[in-house]
PDB file of C-alpha atoms in Angstrom:
ATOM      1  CA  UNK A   1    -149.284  86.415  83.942  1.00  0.00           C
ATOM      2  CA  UNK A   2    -146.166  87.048  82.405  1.00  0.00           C
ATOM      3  CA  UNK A   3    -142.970  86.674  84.687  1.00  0.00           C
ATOM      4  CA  UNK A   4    -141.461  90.718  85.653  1.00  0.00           C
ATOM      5  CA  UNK A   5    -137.888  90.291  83.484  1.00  0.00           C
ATOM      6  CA  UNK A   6    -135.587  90.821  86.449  1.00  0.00           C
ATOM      7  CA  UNK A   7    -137.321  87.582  87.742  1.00  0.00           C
ATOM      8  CA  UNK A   8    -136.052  85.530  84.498  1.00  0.00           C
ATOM      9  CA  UNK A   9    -132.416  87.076  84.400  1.00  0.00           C
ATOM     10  CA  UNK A  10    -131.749  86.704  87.611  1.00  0.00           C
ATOM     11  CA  UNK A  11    -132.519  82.698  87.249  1.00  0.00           C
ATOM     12  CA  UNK A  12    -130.662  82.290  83.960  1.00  0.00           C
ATOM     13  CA  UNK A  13    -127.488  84.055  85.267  1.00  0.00           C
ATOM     14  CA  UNK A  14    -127.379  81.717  88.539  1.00  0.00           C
ATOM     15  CA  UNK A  15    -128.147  79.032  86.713  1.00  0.00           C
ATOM     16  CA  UNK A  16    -125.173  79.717  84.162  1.00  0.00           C
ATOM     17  CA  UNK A  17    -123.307  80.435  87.528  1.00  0.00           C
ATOM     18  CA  UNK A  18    -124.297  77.742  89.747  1.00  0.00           C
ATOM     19  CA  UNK A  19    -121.599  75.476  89.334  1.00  0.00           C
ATOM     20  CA  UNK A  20    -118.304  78.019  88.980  1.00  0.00           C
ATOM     21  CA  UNK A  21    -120.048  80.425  92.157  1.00  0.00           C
ATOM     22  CA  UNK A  22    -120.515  77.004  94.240  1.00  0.00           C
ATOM     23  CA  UNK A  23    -116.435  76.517  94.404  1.00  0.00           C
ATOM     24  CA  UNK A  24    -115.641  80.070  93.987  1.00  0.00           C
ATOM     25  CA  UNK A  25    -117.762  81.267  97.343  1.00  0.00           C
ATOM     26  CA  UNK A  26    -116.784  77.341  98.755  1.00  0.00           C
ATOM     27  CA  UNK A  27    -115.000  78.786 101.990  1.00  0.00           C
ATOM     28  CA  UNK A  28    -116.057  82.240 102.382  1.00  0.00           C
ATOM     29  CA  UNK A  29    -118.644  81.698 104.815  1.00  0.00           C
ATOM     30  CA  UNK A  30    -115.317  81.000 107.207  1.00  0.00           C
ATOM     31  CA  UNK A  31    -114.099  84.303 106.764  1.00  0.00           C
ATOM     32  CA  UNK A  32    -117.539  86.004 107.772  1.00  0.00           C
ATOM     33  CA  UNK A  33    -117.672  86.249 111.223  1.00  0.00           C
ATOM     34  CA  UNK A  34    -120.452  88.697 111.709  1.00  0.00           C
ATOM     35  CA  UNK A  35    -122.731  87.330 108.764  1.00  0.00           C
ATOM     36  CA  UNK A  36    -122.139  83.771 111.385  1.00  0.00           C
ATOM     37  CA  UNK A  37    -122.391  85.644 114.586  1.00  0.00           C
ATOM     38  CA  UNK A  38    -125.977  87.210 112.882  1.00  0.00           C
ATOM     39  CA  UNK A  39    -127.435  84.140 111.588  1.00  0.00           C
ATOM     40  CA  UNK A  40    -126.691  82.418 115.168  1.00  0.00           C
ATOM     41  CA  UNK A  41    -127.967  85.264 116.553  1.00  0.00           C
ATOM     42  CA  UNK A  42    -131.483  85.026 114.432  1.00  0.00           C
ATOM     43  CA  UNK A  43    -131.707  81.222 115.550  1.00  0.00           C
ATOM     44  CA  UNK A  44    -131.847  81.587 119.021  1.00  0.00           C
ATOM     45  CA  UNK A  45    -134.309  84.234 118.535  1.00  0.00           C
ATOM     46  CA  UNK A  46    -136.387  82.190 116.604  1.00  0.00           C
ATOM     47  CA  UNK A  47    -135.784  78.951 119.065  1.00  0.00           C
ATOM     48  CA  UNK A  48    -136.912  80.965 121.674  1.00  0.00           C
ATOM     49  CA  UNK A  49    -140.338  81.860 119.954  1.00  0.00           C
ATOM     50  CA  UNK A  50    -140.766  78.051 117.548  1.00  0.00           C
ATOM     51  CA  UNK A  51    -141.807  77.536 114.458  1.00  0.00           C
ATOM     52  CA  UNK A  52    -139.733  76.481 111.101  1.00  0.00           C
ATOM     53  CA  UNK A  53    -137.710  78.982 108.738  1.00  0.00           C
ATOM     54  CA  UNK A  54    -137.500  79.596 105.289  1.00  0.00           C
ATOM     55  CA  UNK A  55    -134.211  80.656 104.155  1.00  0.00           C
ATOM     56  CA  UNK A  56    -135.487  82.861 100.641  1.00  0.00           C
ATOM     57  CA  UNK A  57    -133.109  83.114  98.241  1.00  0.00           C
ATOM     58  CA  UNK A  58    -131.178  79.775  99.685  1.00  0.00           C
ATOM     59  CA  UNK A  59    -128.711  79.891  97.184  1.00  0.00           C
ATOM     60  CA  UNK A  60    -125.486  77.011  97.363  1.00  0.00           C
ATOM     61  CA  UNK A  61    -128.265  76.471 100.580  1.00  0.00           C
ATOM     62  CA  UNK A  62    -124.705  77.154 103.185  1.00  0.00           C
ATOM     63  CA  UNK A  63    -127.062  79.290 105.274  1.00  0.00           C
ATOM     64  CA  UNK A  64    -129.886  76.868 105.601  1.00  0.00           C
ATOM     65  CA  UNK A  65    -127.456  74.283 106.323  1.00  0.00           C
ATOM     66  CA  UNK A  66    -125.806  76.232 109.570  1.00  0.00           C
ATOM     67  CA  UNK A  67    -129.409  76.876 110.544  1.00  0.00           C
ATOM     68  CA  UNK A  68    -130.045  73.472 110.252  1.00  0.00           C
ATOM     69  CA  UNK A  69    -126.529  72.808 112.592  1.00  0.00           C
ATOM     70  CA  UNK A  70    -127.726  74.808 115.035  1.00  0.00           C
ATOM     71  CA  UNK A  71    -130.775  72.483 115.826  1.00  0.00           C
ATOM     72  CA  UNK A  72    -133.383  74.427 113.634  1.00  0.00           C
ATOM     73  CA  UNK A  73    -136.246  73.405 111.334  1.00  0.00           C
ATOM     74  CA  UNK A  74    -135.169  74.744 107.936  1.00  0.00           C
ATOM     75  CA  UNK A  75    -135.944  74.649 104.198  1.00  0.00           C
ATOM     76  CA  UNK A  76    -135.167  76.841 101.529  1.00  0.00           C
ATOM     77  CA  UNK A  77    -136.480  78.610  98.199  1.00  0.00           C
ATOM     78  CA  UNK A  78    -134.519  80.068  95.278  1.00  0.00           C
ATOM     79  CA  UNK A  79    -135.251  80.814  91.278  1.00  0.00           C
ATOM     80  CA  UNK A  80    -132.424  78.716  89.840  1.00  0.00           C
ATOM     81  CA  UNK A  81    -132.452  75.248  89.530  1.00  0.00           C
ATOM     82  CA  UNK A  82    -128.993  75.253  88.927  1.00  0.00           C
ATOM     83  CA  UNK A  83    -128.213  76.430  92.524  1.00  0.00           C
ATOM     84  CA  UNK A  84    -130.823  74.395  93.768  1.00  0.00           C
ATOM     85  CA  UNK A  85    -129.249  71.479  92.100  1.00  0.00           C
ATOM     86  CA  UNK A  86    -125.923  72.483  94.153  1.00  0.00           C
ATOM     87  CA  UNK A  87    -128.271  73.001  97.184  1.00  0.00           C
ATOM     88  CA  UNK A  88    -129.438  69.382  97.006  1.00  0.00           C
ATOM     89  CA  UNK A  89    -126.334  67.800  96.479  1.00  0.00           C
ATOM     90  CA  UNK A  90    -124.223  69.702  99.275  1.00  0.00           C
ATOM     91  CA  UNK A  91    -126.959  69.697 101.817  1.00  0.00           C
ATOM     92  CA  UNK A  92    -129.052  66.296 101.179  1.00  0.00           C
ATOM     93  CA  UNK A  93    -130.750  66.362 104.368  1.00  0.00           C
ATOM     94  CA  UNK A  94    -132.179  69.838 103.959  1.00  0.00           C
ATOM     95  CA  UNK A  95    -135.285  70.683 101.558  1.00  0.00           C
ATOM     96  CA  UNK A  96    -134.834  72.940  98.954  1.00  0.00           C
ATOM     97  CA  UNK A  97    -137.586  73.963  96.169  1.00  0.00           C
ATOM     98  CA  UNK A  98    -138.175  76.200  93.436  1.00  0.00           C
ATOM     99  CA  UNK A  99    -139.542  79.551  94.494  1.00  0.00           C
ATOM    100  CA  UNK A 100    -139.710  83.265  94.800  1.00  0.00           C
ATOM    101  CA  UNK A 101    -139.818  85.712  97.541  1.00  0.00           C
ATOM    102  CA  UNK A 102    -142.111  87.628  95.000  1.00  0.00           C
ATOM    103  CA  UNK A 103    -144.673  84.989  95.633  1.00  0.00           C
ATOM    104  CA  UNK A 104    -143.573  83.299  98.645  1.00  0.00           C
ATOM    105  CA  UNK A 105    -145.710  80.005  98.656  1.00  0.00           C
ATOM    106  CA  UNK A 106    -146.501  79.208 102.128  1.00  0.00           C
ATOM    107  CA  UNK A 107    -149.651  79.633 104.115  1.00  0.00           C
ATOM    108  CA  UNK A 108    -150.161  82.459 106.191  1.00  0.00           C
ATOM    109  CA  UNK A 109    -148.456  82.983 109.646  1.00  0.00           C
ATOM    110  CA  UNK A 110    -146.520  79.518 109.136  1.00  0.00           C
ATOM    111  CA  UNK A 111    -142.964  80.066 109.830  1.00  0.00           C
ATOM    112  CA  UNK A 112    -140.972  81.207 113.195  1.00  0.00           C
ATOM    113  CA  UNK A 113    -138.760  82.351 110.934  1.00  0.00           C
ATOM    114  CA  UNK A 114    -137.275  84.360 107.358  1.00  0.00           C
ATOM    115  CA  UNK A 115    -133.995  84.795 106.394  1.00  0.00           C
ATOM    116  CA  UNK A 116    -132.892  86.218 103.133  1.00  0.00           C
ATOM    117  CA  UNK A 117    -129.203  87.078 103.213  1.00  0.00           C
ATOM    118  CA  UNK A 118    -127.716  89.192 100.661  1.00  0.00           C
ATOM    119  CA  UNK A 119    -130.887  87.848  98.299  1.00  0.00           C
ATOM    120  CA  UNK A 120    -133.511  90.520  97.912  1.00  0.00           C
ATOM    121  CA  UNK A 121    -130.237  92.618  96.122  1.00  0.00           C
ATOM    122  CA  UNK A 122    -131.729  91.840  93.192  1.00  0.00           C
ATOM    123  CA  UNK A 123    -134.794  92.998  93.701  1.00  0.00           C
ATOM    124  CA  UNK A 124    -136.259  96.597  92.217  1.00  0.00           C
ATOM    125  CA  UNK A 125    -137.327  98.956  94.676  1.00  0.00           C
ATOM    126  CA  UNK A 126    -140.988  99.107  93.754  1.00  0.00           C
ATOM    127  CA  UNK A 127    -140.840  94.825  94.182  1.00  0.00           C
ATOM    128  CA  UNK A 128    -139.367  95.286  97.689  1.00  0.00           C
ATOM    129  CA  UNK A 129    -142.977  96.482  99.214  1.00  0.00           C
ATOM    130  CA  UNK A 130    -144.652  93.270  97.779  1.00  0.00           C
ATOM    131  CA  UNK A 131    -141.700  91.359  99.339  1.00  0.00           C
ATOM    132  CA  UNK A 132    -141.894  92.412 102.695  1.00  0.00           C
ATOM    133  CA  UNK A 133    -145.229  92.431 102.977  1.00  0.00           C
ATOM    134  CA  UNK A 134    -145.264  88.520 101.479  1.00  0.00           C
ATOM    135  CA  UNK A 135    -143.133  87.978 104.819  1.00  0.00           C
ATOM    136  CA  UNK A 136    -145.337  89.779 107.133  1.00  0.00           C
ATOM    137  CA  UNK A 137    -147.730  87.267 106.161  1.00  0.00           C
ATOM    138  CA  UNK A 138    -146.060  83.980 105.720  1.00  0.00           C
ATOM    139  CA  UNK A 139    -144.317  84.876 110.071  1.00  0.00           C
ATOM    140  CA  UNK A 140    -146.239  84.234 112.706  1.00  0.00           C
ATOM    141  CA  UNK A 141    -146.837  86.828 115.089  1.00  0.00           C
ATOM    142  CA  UNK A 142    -143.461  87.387 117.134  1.00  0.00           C
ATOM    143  CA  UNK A 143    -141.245  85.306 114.348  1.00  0.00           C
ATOM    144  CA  UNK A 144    -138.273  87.081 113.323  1.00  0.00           C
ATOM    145  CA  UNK A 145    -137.024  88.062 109.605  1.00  0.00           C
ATOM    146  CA  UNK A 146    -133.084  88.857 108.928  1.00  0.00           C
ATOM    147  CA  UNK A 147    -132.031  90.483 105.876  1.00  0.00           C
ATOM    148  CA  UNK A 148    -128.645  91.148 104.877  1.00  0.00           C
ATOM    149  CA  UNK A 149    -128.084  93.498 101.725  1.00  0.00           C
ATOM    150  CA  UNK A 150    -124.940  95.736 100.533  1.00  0.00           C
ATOM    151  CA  UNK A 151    -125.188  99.303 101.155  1.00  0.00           C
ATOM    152  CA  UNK A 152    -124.997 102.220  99.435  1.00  0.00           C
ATOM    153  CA  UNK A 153    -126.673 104.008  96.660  1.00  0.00           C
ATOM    154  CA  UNK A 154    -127.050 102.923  92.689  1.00  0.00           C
ATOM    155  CA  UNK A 155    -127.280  99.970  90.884  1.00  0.00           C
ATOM    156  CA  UNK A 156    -124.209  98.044  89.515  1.00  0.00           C
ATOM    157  CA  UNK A 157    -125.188  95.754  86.575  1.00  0.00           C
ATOM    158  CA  UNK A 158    -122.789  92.896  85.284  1.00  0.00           C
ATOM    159  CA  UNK A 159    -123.089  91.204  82.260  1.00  0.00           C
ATOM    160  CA  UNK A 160    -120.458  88.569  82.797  1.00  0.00           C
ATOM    161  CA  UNK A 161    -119.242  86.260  85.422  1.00  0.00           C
ATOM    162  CA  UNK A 162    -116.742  83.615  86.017  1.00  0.00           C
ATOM    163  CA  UNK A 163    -116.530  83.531  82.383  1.00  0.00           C
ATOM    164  CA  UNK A 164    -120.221  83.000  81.449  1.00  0.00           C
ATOM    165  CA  UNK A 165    -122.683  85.819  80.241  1.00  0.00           C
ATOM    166  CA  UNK A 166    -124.703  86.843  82.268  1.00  0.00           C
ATOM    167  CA  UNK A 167    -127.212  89.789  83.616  1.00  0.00           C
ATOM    168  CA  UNK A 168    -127.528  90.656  86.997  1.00  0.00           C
ATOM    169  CA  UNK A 169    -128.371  93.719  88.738  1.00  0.00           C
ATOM    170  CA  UNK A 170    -127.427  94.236  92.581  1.00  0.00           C
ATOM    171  CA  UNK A 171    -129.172  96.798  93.743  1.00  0.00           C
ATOM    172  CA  UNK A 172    -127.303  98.710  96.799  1.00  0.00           C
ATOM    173  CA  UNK A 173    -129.821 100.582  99.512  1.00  0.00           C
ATOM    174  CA  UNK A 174    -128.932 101.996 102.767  1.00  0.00           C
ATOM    175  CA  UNK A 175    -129.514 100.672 106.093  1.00  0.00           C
ATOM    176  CA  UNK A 176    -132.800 103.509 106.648  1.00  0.00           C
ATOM    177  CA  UNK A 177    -134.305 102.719 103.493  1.00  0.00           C
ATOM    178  CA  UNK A 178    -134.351  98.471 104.351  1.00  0.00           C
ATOM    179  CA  UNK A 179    -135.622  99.285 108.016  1.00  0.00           C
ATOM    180  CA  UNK A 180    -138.226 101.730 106.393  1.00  0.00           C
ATOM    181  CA  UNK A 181    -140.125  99.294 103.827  1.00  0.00           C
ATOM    182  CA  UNK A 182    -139.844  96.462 106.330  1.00  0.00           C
ATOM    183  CA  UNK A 183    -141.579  99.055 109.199  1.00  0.00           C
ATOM    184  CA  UNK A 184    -144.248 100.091 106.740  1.00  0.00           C
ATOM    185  CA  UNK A 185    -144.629  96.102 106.000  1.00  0.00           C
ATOM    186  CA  UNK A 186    -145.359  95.885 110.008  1.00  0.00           C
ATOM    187  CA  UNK A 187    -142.697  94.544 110.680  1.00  0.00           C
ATOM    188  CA  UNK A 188    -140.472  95.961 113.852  1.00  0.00           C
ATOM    189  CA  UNK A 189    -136.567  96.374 112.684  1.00  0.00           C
ATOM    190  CA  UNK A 190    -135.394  95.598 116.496  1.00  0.00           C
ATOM    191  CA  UNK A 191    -131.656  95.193 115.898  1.00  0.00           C
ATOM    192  CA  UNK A 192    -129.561  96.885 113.270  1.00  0.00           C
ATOM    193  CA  UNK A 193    -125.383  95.874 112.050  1.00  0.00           C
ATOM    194  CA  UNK A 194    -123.002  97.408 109.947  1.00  0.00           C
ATOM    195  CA  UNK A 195    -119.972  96.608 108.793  1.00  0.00           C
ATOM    196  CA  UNK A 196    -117.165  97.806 106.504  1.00  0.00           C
ATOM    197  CA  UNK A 197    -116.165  95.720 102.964  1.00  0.00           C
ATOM    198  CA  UNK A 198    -113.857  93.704 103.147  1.00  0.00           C
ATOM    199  CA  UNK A 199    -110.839  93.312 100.802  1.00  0.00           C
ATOM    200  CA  UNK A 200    -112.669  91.240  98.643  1.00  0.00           C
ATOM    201  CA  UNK A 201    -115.878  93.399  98.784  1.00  0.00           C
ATOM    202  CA  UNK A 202    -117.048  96.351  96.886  1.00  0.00           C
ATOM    203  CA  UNK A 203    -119.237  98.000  99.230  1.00  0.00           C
ATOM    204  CA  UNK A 204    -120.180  97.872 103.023  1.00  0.00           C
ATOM    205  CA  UNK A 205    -122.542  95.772 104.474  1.00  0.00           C
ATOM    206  CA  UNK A 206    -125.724  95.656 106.525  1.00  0.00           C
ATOM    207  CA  UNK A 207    -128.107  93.399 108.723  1.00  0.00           C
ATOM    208  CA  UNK A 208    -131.459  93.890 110.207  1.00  0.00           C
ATOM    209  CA  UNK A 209    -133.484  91.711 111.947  1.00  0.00           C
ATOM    210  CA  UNK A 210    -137.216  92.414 112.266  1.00  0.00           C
ATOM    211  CA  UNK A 211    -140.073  90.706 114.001  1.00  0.00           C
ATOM    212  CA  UNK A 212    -143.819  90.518 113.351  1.00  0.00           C
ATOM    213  CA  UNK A 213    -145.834  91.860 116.427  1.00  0.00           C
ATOM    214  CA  UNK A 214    -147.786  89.169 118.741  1.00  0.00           C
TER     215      UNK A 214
END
C-alpha cells in the first residue's frame, strides 16, 4: 500500500531538519514550564496505574528522556531517521525506532502510557480518527494518553526551514475538537490546559490528557 503523502513529507523535512532543529530547540524545554509541569503530571498518573509508555512522535527524544528521569519505562517512535539519529545519540540509554502513530506497532492494551506532544500537528483531520483509535488500542484499560497540539483554526504550510527546503503542514485545532475525536475514540479527556504563545510562538497552546476506561 502506498504511503498517504503527508506521511513522506513530513519525514523528508525532519530529516533535512534534524540536525539544525536539534541545536535550535536545544534549551527550550527550560523555558516551558507547563509543557514540564504536564508531562510530570502524566507520569505520576501513569506510575500510579504501571505499565511502559510510548512517547509517538519522539522527536530530538527530550520528552522521552524526562520521562525516563522521572523513574518511568519509556521508548519512543518517530518517521525520520534523521531525528531518530539525534534521538540515539542524545539519549543512548533510551530506545528509539522507526514508526508511525498511523500504524502504531505494538500489541494491543500494552502500554500504561501515550504521549504525543505537539506531534499529531501534522496530521490531517480525517487521519486523526485512525490515530486515536490506534491508541485506544495499544493503552491498557485505565492508562493515560497526553497530547499537546497548537490551537486555533487553519493550516499554516512552510516550505523552508533553517535554511533547507522543506514541506510541512501544522495543522492548528481547538481544544473541543482534540477532546471530541479522542472521546469518540473511547477515550475519557479527564484534564484539560491552556495557555497563551509565547514570544517566540505563533499561536496558543493546549494539553489534554485522556485515559482508557478499566
Amino acid at each position: 500500500m502506498k504511503e498517504p503523502s503527508f506521511l513522506s513529507a513530513t519525514r523528508s523535512s525532519y530529516d533535512a531538519l534534524a540536525e539544525d532543529y536539534a541545536v535550535h530547540f536545544r534549551h527550550e524545554w527550560a523555558g516551558k514550564p507547563l509543557e514540564r509541569a504536564m508531562v510530570a503530571l502524566f507520569g505520576e498518573l501513569v506510575r500510579a496505574r504501571g505499565g511502559p509508555v510510548l512517547d509517538v512522535g519522539c522527536g530530538g527524544g527530550r520528552v522521552a528522556a524526562y520521562l525516563r528521569d522521572l523513574g518511568l519505562e519509556v521508548s519512543g517512535i518517530d518517521l525520520s531517521p534523521g531525528m531518530l539519529a539525534v534521538a540515539r545519540r542524545d539519549h543512548p540509554d533510551v530506545e528509539f525506532r522507526e514508526g508511525s502513530m498511523t500504524d502504531l506497532d505494538v500489541p494491543d492494551t500494552s502500554l500504561g502510557g501515550i504521549v504525543a506532544m505537539y506531534s499529531t500537528i501534522h496530521v490531517p483531520l480525517t487521519d486523526l480518527p485512525g490515530v486515536f483509535a490506534g491508541f485506544h488500542r495499544a493503552l491498557a484499560p485505565g492508562g493515560e494518553c497526553l497530547v499537546a497540539f497548537q490551537t486555533g483554526e487553519g493550516t499554516l504550510h512552510f516550505d523552508e526551514g533553517f535554511g533547507h527546503e522543506i514541506s510541512l503542514d501544522f495543522h492548528r485545532r481547538t481544544p473541543e475538537t482534540i477532546a471530541d475525536l479522542l472521546e469518540e475514540a473511547g477515550l475519557e479527556v479527564h484534564i484539560r490546559t491552556w495557555r497563551a504563545r509565547d514570544e517566540d510562538e505563533r499561536t496558543p497552546r493546549a494539553l489534554l490528557i485522556a485515559r482508557r476506561p478499566e
